[in-house]
Amino acid sequence: MPDLSHGDDVAAVNSLRSAVMRLSRRLKHQRVDESLSPTEMSVLGTLSLCGKATPGELARKEHVQPPSMTRIVALLEAKGLVRLEPHPEDRRQKVVTPTEQAEAMLEESRRKRNAFLATLVEGLDEDEWAKLRAAAPVLEKLAHL
């Protein structure tokens, strides 16, 4: 466990935060559709991973309030990127699913962002690349805690 009263651990946490934020901002600029907000793209990405979800489930996964998610889903539906279907067990609820158009856009977005990262990685030496490959699962875990 990091000792945040220890200078080296504090510096490492600070460096990690700063690097992740900078890289995230740079990746956000590698967008395919400028009309979608980062939050809308994130919701589509979540739907792509889970297949379908209720607006309430999406709100929890995206760490936003349910009324905000209702507005986001309505915007995505108006753009033809999600479908709302009746919930199979609770007719008061809807299930949100991504459309083929959304899946195609996400795939193009992933391709573009992966190509951008691959270009950055070309600037690393073998040792740095090996460390980054080893760190990827740990960063993935942090992203989902």
GROMACS .gro file of N, CA and C in nm:
model
  435
    1MET      N    1   0.083  -0.118   0.000
    1MET     CA    2   0.000   0.000   0.000
    1MET      C    3   0.087   0.124   0.000
    2PRO      N    4   0.047   0.225  -0.074
    2PRO     CA    5   0.127   0.348  -0.072
    2PRO      C    6   0.118   0.417   0.064
    3ASP      N    7   0.228   0.476   0.102
    3ASP     CA    8   0.234   0.552   0.226
    3ASP      C    9   0.232   0.699   0.186
    4LEU      N   10   0.113   0.759   0.192
    4LEU     CA   11   0.100   0.896   0.145
    4LEU      C   12   0.158   0.999   0.241
    5SER      N   13   0.223   0.951   0.344
    5SER     CA   14   0.300   1.042   0.429
    5SER      C   15   0.447   1.036   0.390
    6HIS      N   16   0.479   0.949   0.297
    6HIS     CA   17   0.616   0.930   0.249
    6HIS      C   18   0.635   1.004   0.117
    7GLY      N   19   0.741   1.079   0.105
    7GLY     CA   20   0.765   1.164  -0.012
    7GLY      C   21   0.763   1.093  -0.144
    8ASP      N   22   0.824   0.974  -0.154
    8ASP     CA   23   0.829   0.902  -0.281
    8ASP      C   24   0.690   0.857  -0.326
    9ASP      N   25   0.609   0.810  -0.233
    9ASP     CA   26   0.474   0.766  -0.269
    9ASP      C   27   0.386   0.885  -0.310
   10VAL      N   28   0.398   0.994  -0.239
   10VAL     CA   29   0.323   1.115  -0.274
   10VAL      C   30   0.362   1.161  -0.414
   11ALA      N   31   0.489   1.161  -0.442
   11ALA     CA   32   0.538   1.203  -0.574
   11ALA      C   33   0.487   1.108  -0.683
   12ALA      N   34   0.486   0.978  -0.654
   12ALA     CA   35   0.439   0.880  -0.754
   12ALA      C   36   0.290   0.898  -0.782
   13VAL      N   37   0.210   0.918  -0.677
   13VAL     CA   38   0.067   0.938  -0.696
   13VAL      C   39   0.042   1.067  -0.774
   14ASN      N   40   0.116   1.171  -0.740
   14ASN     CA   41   0.101   1.299  -0.810
   14ASN      C   42   0.139   1.286  -0.957
   15SER      N   43   0.248   1.217  -0.983
   15SER     CA   44   0.294   1.197  -1.121
   15SER      C   45   0.193   1.114  -1.200
   16LEU      N   46   0.139   1.009  -1.139
   16LEU     CA   47   0.039   0.925  -1.206
   16LEU      C   48  -0.085   1.006  -1.239
   17ARG      N   49  -0.135   1.084  -1.143
   17ARG     CA   50  -0.253   1.166  -1.166
   17ARG      C   51  -0.231   1.262  -1.281
   18SER      N   52  -0.120   1.330  -1.278
   18SER     CA   53  -0.090   1.429  -1.381
   18SER      C   54  -0.078   1.364  -1.519
   19ALA      N   55  -0.007   1.252  -1.527
   19ALA     CA   56   0.012   1.185  -1.656
   19ALA      C   57  -0.119   1.131  -1.712
   20VAL      N   58  -0.201   1.070  -1.626
   20VAL     CA   59  -0.329   1.015  -1.672
   20VAL      C   60  -0.419   1.127  -1.722
   21MET      N   61  -0.421   1.238  -1.651
   21MET     CA   62  -0.506   1.350  -1.694
   21MET      C   63  -0.460   1.408  -1.827
   22ARG      N   64  -0.329   1.426  -1.843
   22ARG     CA   65  -0.277   1.480  -1.970
   22ARG      C   66  -0.306   1.387  -2.086
   23LEU      N   67  -0.279   1.259  -2.065
   23LEU     CA   68  -0.303   1.162  -2.171
   23LEU      C   69  -0.452   1.154  -2.204
   24SER      N   70  -0.536   1.159  -2.104
   24SER     CA   71  -0.680   1.157  -2.126
   24SER      C   72  -0.724   1.276  -2.211
   25ARG      N   73  -0.674   1.394  -2.178
   25ARG     CA   74  -0.710   1.513  -2.258
   25ARG      C   75  -0.665   1.497  -2.402
   26ARG      N   76  -0.546   1.445  -2.422
   26ARG     CA   77  -0.496   1.426  -2.559
   26ARG      C   78  -0.582   1.325  -2.634
   27LEU      N   79  -0.622   1.219  -2.567
   27LEU     CA   80  -0.706   1.118  -2.632
   27LEU      C   81  -0.844   1.175  -2.665
   28LYS      N   82  -0.897   1.262  -2.581
   28LYS     CA   83  -1.028   1.321  -2.607
   28LYS      C   84  -1.028   1.402  -2.736
   29HIS      N   85  -0.913   1.453  -2.775
   29HIS     CA   86  -0.904   1.530  -2.899
   29HIS      C   87  -0.903   1.440  -3.023
   30GLN      N   88  -0.888   1.310  -3.004
   30GLN     CA   89  -0.886   1.215  -3.114
   30GLN      C   90  -1.027   1.161  -3.138
   31ARG      N   91  -1.122   1.250  -3.153
   31ARG     CA   92  -1.261   1.209  -3.166
   31ARG      C   93  -1.302   1.196  -3.311
   32VAL      N   94  -1.396   1.107  -3.336
   32VAL     CA   95  -1.449   1.087  -3.470
   32VAL      C   96  -1.567   1.180  -3.493
   33ASP      N   97  -1.652   1.196  -3.391
   33ASP     CA   98  -1.772   1.278  -3.404
   33ASP      C   99  -1.765   1.391  -3.301
   34GLU      N  100  -1.738   1.510  -3.349
   34GLU     CA  101  -1.724   1.625  -3.260
   34GLU      C  102  -1.856   1.671  -3.201
   35SER      N  103  -1.968   1.621  -3.254
   35SER     CA  104  -2.098   1.664  -3.202
   35SER      C  105  -2.134   1.594  -3.072
   36LEU      N  106  -2.063   1.487  -3.038
   36LEU     CA  107  -2.090   1.415  -2.914
   36LEU      C  108  -1.998   1.463  -2.803
   37SER      N  109  -2.055   1.479  -2.685
   37SER     CA  110  -1.974   1.517  -2.570
   37SER      C  111  -1.894   1.397  -2.521
   38PRO      N  112  -1.788   1.420  -2.445
   38PRO     CA  113  -1.714   1.307  -2.387
   38PRO      C  114  -1.805   1.217  -2.302
   39THR      N  115  -1.902   1.274  -2.233
   39THR     CA  116  -1.995   1.195  -2.153
   39THR      C  117  -2.081   1.106  -2.242
   40GLU      N  118  -2.130   1.161  -2.352
   40GLU     CA  119  -2.210   1.080  -2.444
   40GLU      C  120  -2.127   0.966  -2.502
   41MET      N  121  -2.003   0.994  -2.536
   41MET     CA  122  -1.914   0.888  -2.587
   41MET      C  123  -1.891   0.782  -2.481
   42SER      N  124  -1.874   0.825  -2.357
   42SER     CA  125  -1.853   0.731  -2.248
   42SER      C  126  -1.973   0.640  -2.228
   43VAL      N  127  -2.092   0.697  -2.236
   43VAL     CA  128  -2.214   0.618  -2.222
   43VAL      C  129  -2.223   0.515  -2.334
   44LEU      N  130  -2.192   0.556  -2.456
   44LEU     CA  131  -2.194   0.461  -2.568
   44LEU      C  132  -2.090   0.351  -2.548
   45GLY      N  133  -1.973   0.388  -2.496
   45GLY     CA  134  -1.871   0.288  -2.467
   45GLY      C  135  -1.916   0.189  -2.362
   46THR      N  136  -1.982   0.238  -2.260
   46THR     CA  137  -2.035   0.150  -2.155
   46THR      C  138  -2.140   0.056  -2.213
   47LEU      N  139  -2.229   0.109  -2.296
   47LEU     CA  140  -2.330   0.025  -2.360
   47LEU      C  141  -2.267  -0.079  -2.451
   48SER      N  142  -2.161  -0.040  -2.519
   48SER     CA  143  -2.093  -0.133  -2.607
   48SER      C  144  -2.036  -0.251  -2.527
   49LEU      N  145  -1.986  -0.223  -2.408
   49LEU     CA  146  -1.928  -0.329  -2.324
   49LEU      C  147  -2.036  -0.418  -2.262
   50CYS      N  148  -2.145  -0.357  -2.215
   50CYS     CA  149  -2.245  -0.436  -2.143
   50CYS      C  150  -2.363  -0.479  -2.232
   51GLY      N  151  -2.373  -0.423  -2.352
   51GLY     CA  152  -2.478  -0.461  -2.445
   51GLY      C  153  -2.606  -0.382  -2.430
   52LYS      N  154  -2.656  -0.376  -2.308
   52LYS     CA  155  -2.777  -0.298  -2.282
   52LYS      C  156  -2.782  -0.269  -2.132
   53ALA      N  157  -2.858  -0.166  -2.097
   53ALA     CA  158  -2.872  -0.129  -1.957
   53ALA      C  159  -2.990  -0.035  -1.942
   54THR      N  160  -3.042  -0.027  -1.821
   54THR     CA  161  -3.146   0.072  -1.793
   54THR      C  162  -3.076   0.206  -1.772
   55PRO      N  163  -3.148   0.316  -1.787
   55PRO     CA  164  -3.088   0.446  -1.757
   55PRO      C  165  -3.031   0.454  -1.615
   56GLY      N  166  -3.098   0.393  -1.519
   56GLY     CA  167  -3.048   0.393  -1.382
   56GLY      C  168  -2.915   0.320  -1.369
   57GLU      N  169  -2.904   0.205  -1.436
   57GLU     CA  170  -2.777   0.131  -1.435
   57GLU      C  171  -2.666   0.213  -1.500
   58LEU      N  172  -2.700   0.278  -1.612
   58LEU     CA  173  -2.601   0.363  -1.679
   58LEU      C  174  -2.557   0.478  -1.589
   59ALA      N  175  -2.651   0.538  -1.518
   59ALA     CA  176  -2.618   0.649  -1.428
   59ALA      C  177  -2.518   0.603  -1.322
   60ARG      N  178  -2.541   0.486  -1.265
   60ARG     CA  179  -2.447   0.433  -1.165
   60ARG      C  180  -2.311   0.406  -1.226
   61LYS      N  181  -2.308   0.344  -1.341
   61LYS     CA  182  -2.180   0.309  -1.405
   61LYS      C  183  -2.102   0.433  -1.447
   62GLU      N  184  -2.174   0.538  -1.485
   62GLU     CA  185  -2.110   0.661  -1.533
   62GLU      C  186  -2.093   0.765  -1.423
   63HIS      N  187  -2.140   0.733  -1.303
   63HIS     CA  188  -2.127   0.824  -1.188
   63HIS      C  189  -2.194   0.959  -1.213
   64VAL      N  190  -2.316   0.954  -1.265
   64VAL     CA  191  -2.396   1.075  -1.283
   64VAL      C  192  -2.533   1.051  -1.219
   65GLN      N  193  -2.606   1.158  -1.198
   65GLN     CA  194  -2.740   1.148  -1.140
   65GLN      C  195  -2.839   1.094  -1.245
   66PRO      N  196  -2.938   1.015  -1.202
   66PRO     CA  197  -3.035   0.959  -1.297
   66PRO      C  198  -3.101   1.062  -1.389
   67PRO      N  199  -3.141   1.182  -1.341
   67PRO     CA  200  -3.201   1.278  -1.435
   67PRO      C  201  -3.103   1.321  -1.546
   68SER      N  202  -2.976   1.330  -1.511
   68SER     CA  203  -2.875   1.364  -1.613
   68SER      C  204  -2.865   1.253  -1.716
   69MET      N  205  -2.869   1.129  -1.671
   69MET     CA  206  -2.860   1.017  -1.764
   69MET      C  207  -2.983   1.011  -1.853
   70THR      N  208  -3.098   1.043  -1.799
   70THR     CA  209  -3.221   1.046  -1.880
   70THR      C  210  -3.205   1.145  -1.995
   71ARG      N  211  -3.148   1.262  -1.967
   71ARG     CA  212  -3.125   1.363  -2.073
   71ARG      C  213  -3.023   1.312  -2.174
   72ILE      N  214  -2.915   1.250  -2.126
   72ILE     CA  215  -2.811   1.199  -2.216
   72ILE      C  216  -2.870   1.092  -2.308
   73VAL      N  217  -2.946   1.001  -2.252
   73VAL     CA  218  -3.008   0.894  -2.333
   73VAL      C  219  -3.102   0.954  -2.436
   74ALA      N  220  -3.179   1.055  -2.398
   74ALA     CA  221  -3.270   1.120  -2.493
   74ALA      C  222  -3.192   1.183  -2.609
   75LEU      N  223  -3.080   1.248  -2.578
   75LEU     CA  224  -2.997   1.308  -2.684
   75LEU      C  225  -2.942   1.200  -2.776
   76LEU      N  226  -2.894   1.090  -2.718
   76LEU     CA  227  -2.838   0.981  -2.799
   76LEU      C  228  -2.946   0.916  -2.884
   77GLU      N  229  -3.066   0.904  -2.829
   77GLU     CA  230  -3.176   0.846  -2.907
   77GLU      C  231  -3.213   0.938  -3.024
   78ALA      N  232  -3.215   1.068  -3.000
   78ALA     CA  233  -3.248   1.164  -3.106
   78ALA      C  234  -3.144   1.160  -3.218
   79LYS      N  235  -3.021   1.125  -3.184
   79LYS     CA  236  -2.914   1.116  -3.284
   79LYS      C  237  -2.908   0.978  -3.350
   80GLY      N  238  -2.999   0.889  -3.311
   80GLY     CA  239  -3.003   0.756  -3.371
   80GLY      C  240  -2.894   0.663  -3.321
   81LEU      N  241  -2.839   0.690  -3.204
   81LEU     CA  242  -2.727   0.611  -3.153
   81LEU      C  243  -2.768   0.506  -3.049
   82VAL      N  244  -2.887   0.521  -2.992
   82VAL     CA  245  -2.940   0.421  -2.900
   82VAL      C  246  -3.088   0.398  -2.929
   83ARG      N  247  -3.135   0.281  -2.887
   83ARG     CA  248  -3.277   0.247  -2.893
   83ARG      C  249  -3.326   0.226  -2.751
   84LEU      N  250  -3.448   0.267  -2.726
   84LEU     CA  251  -3.514   0.239  -2.598
   84LEU      C  252  -3.617   0.130  -2.622
   85GLU      N  253  -3.608   0.026  -2.541
   85GLU     CA  254  -3.701  -0.086  -2.553
   85GLU      C  255  -3.764  -0.112  -2.418
   86PRO      N  256  -3.882  -0.173  -2.414
   86PRO     CA  257  -3.943  -0.205  -2.286
   86PRO      C  258  -3.855  -0.302  -2.206
   87HIS      N  259  -3.851  -0.283  -2.077
   87HIS     CA  260  -3.777  -0.374  -1.988
   87HIS      C  261  -3.852  -0.507  -1.987
   88PRO      N  262  -3.783  -0.620  -1.996
   88PRO     CA  263  -3.853  -0.748  -2.005
   88PRO      C  264  -3.931  -0.786  -1.878
   89GLU      N  265  -3.891  -0.732  -1.762
   89GLU     CA  266  -3.956  -0.770  -1.637
   89GLU      C  267  -4.032  -0.656  -1.569
   90ASP      N  268  -3.995  -0.532  -1.601
   90ASP     CA  269  -4.056  -0.416  -1.536
   90ASP      C  270  -4.099  -0.317  -1.643
   91ARG      N  271  -4.225  -0.317  -1.678
   91ARG     CA  272  -4.276  -0.234  -1.787
   91ARG      C  273  -4.266  -0.085  -1.758
   92ARG      N  274  -4.237  -0.047  -1.633
   92ARG     CA  275  -4.220   0.095  -1.601
   92ARG      C  276  -4.083   0.145  -1.648
   93GLN      N  277  -3.992   0.052  -1.673
   93GLN     CA  278  -3.857   0.090  -1.712
   93GLN      C  279  -3.832   0.064  -1.860
   94LYS      N  280  -3.724   0.125  -1.908
   94LYS     CA  281  -3.679   0.104  -2.045
   94LYS      C  282  -3.538   0.045  -2.040
   95VAL      N  283  -3.501  -0.023  -2.145
   95VAL     CA  284  -3.366  -0.074  -2.162
   95VAL      C  285  -3.304   0.000  -2.280
   96VAL      N  286  -3.182   0.048  -2.261
   96VAL     CA  287  -3.112   0.125  -2.363
   96VAL      C  288  -3.013   0.031  -2.432
   97THR      N  289  -3.017   0.028  -2.565
   97THR     CA  290  -2.921  -0.053  -2.641
   97THR      C  291  -2.858   0.035  -2.750
   98PRO      N  292  -2.730   0.011  -2.779
   98PRO     CA  293  -2.665   0.089  -2.885
   98PRO      C  294  -2.712   0.041  -3.022
   99THR      N  295  -2.718   0.134  -3.117
   99THR     CA  296  -2.754   0.099  -3.255
   99THR      C  297  -2.628   0.057  -3.331
  100GLU      N  298  -2.648   0.004  -3.449
  100GLU     CA  299  -2.534  -0.032  -3.535
  100GLU      C  300  -2.451   0.092  -3.569
  101GLN      N  301  -2.520   0.205  -3.587
  101GLN     CA  302  -2.449   0.331  -3.614
  101GLN      C  303  -2.356   0.366  -3.498
  102ALA      N  304  -2.402   0.348  -3.375
  102ALA     CA  305  -2.319   0.377  -3.257
  102ALA      C  306  -2.200   0.281  -3.252
  103GLU      N  307  -2.224   0.155  -3.278
  103GLU     CA  308  -2.115   0.055  -3.274
  103GLU      C  309  -2.009   0.087  -3.379
  104ALA      N  310  -2.052   0.127  -3.498
  104ALA     CA  311  -1.957   0.162  -3.605
  104ALA      C  312  -1.876   0.285  -3.567
  105MET      N  313  -1.943   0.385  -3.509
  105MET     CA  314  -1.874   0.507  -3.467
  105MET      C  315  -1.774   0.476  -3.356
  106LEU      N  316  -1.813   0.393  -3.261
  106LEU     CA  317  -1.721   0.355  -3.153
  106LEU      C  318  -1.600   0.281  -3.206
  107GLU      N  319  -1.623   0.193  -3.300
  107GLU     CA  320  -1.511   0.117  -3.358
  107GLU      C  321  -1.413   0.211  -3.428
  108GLU      N  322  -1.465   0.308  -3.503
  108GLU     CA  323  -1.379   0.405  -3.570
  108GLU      C  324  -1.307   0.491  -3.467
  109SER      N  325  -1.375   0.529  -3.361
  109SER     CA  326  -1.312   0.608  -3.255
  109SER      C  327  -1.199   0.530  -3.187
  110ARG      N  328  -1.225   0.403  -3.158
  110ARG     CA  329  -1.120   0.319  -3.097
  110ARG      C  330  -1.001   0.306  -3.189
  111ARG      N  331  -1.029   0.284  -3.318
  111ARG     CA  332  -0.921   0.270  -3.415
  111ARG      C  333  -0.835   0.396  -3.418
  112LYS      N  334  -0.902   0.513  -3.419
  112LYS     CA  335  -0.829   0.640  -3.425
  112LYS      C  336  -0.747   0.663  -3.299
  113ARG      N  337  -0.804   0.636  -3.183
  113ARG     CA  338  -0.732   0.656  -3.058
  113ARG      C  339  -0.620   0.554  -3.040
  114ASN      N  340  -0.643   0.431  -3.083
  114ASN     CA  341  -0.537   0.330  -3.077
  114ASN      C  342  -0.420   0.369  -3.168
  115ALA      N  343  -0.451   0.421  -3.286
  115ALA     CA  344  -0.346   0.464  -3.378
  115ALA      C  345  -0.267   0.579  -3.316
  116PHE      N  346  -0.336   0.671  -3.250
  116PHE     CA  347  -0.268   0.782  -3.183
  116PHE      C  348  -0.174   0.729  -3.074
  117LEU      N  349  -0.225   0.638  -2.991
  117LEU     CA  350  -0.139   0.581  -2.886
  117LEU      C  351  -0.022   0.503  -2.945
  118ALA      N  352  -0.047   0.430  -3.052
  118ALA     CA  353   0.061   0.354  -3.115
  118ALA      C  354   0.172   0.448  -3.163
  119THR      N  355   0.134   0.564  -3.214
  119THR     CA  356   0.233   0.663  -3.256
  119THR      C  357   0.314   0.711  -3.137
  120LEU      N  358   0.249   0.735  -3.024
  120LEU     CA  359   0.321   0.776  -2.904
  120LEU      C  360   0.416   0.667  -2.856
  121VAL      N  361   0.368   0.543  -2.858
  121VAL     CA  362   0.447   0.430  -2.810
  121VAL      C  363   0.574   0.410  -2.893
  122GLU      N  364   0.570   0.449  -3.019
  122GLU     CA  365   0.689   0.437  -3.103
  122GLU      C  366   0.806   0.514  -3.046
  123GLY      N  367   0.778   0.614  -2.963
  123GLY     CA  368   0.885   0.694  -2.902
  123GLY      C  369   0.945   0.630  -2.778
  124LEU      N  370   0.894   0.514  -2.738
  124LEU     CA  371   0.946   0.446  -2.619
  124LEU      C  372   1.054   0.346  -2.658
  125ASP      N  373   1.146   0.323  -2.565
  125ASP     CA  374   1.242   0.214  -2.589
  125ASP      C  375   1.178   0.082  -2.543
  126GLU      N  376   1.245  -0.030  -2.568
  126GLU     CA  377   1.189  -0.162  -2.537
  126GLU      C  378   1.157  -0.178  -2.389
  127ASP      N  379   1.244  -0.129  -2.302
  127ASP     CA  380   1.222  -0.140  -2.158
  127ASP      C  381   1.099  -0.060  -2.116
  128GLU      N  382   1.085   0.061  -2.167
  128GLU     CA  383   0.969   0.145  -2.134
  128GLU      C  384   0.840   0.080  -2.185
  129TRP      N  385   0.845   0.023  -2.306
  129TRP     CA  386   0.727  -0.041  -2.364
  129TRP      C  387   0.688  -0.164  -2.281
  130ALA      N  388   0.787  -0.242  -2.237
  130ALA     CA  389   0.759  -0.359  -2.153
  130ALA      C  390   0.693  -0.317  -2.021
  131LYS      N  391   0.743  -0.208  -1.962
  131LYS     CA  392   0.684  -0.159  -1.836
  131LYS      C  393   0.541  -0.111  -1.859
  132LEU      N  394   0.519  -0.044  -1.969
  132LEU     CA  395   0.384   0.004  -2.000
  132LEU      C  396   0.288  -0.112  -2.023
  133ARG      N  397   0.331  -0.213  -2.096
  133ARG     CA  398   0.248  -0.332  -2.117
  133ARG      C  399   0.214  -0.397  -1.983
  134ALA      N  400   0.312  -0.406  -1.894
  134ALA     CA  401   0.289  -0.466  -1.763
  134ALA      C  402   0.196  -0.381  -1.677
  135ALA      N  403   0.202  -0.249  -1.694
  135ALA     CA  404   0.119  -0.159  -1.613
  135ALA      C  405  -0.026  -0.152  -1.663
  136ALA      N  406  -0.050  -0.187  -1.788
  136ALA     CA  407  -0.184  -0.172  -1.846
  136ALA      C  408  -0.293  -0.242  -1.764
  137PRO      N  409  -0.275  -0.367  -1.721
  137PRO     CA  410  -0.381  -0.430  -1.640
  137PRO      C  411  -0.403  -0.360  -1.506
  138VAL      N  412  -0.298  -0.306  -1.447
  138VAL     CA  413  -0.310  -0.234  -1.321
  138VAL      C  414  -0.388  -0.104  -1.341
  139LEU      N  415  -0.359  -0.032  -1.449
  139LEU     CA  416  -0.434   0.090  -1.480
  139LEU      C  417  -0.581   0.057  -1.509
  140GLU      N  418  -0.605  -0.052  -1.576
  140GLU     CA  419  -0.742  -0.097  -1.604
  140GLU      C  420  -0.814  -0.123  -1.473
  141LYS      N  421  -0.748  -0.188  -1.379
  141LYS     CA  422  -0.809  -0.216  -1.248
  141LYS      C  423  -0.841  -0.084  -1.176
  142LEU      N  424  -0.747   0.010  -1.176
  142LEU     CA  425  -0.772   0.138  -1.111
  142LEU      C  426  -0.892   0.209  -1.173
  143ALA      N  427  -0.906   0.198  -1.303
  143ALA     CA  428  -1.015   0.267  -1.373
  143ALA      C  429  -1.152   0.212  -1.332
  144HIS      N  430  -1.154   0.090  -1.282
  144HIS     CA  431  -1.283   0.028  -1.249
  144HIS      C  432  -1.307   0.010  -1.099
  145LEU      N  433  -1.220   0.064  -1.016
  145LEU     CA  434  -1.242   0.054  -0.870
  145LEU      C  435  -1.344   0.156  -0.825
   0.00000   0.00000   0.00000
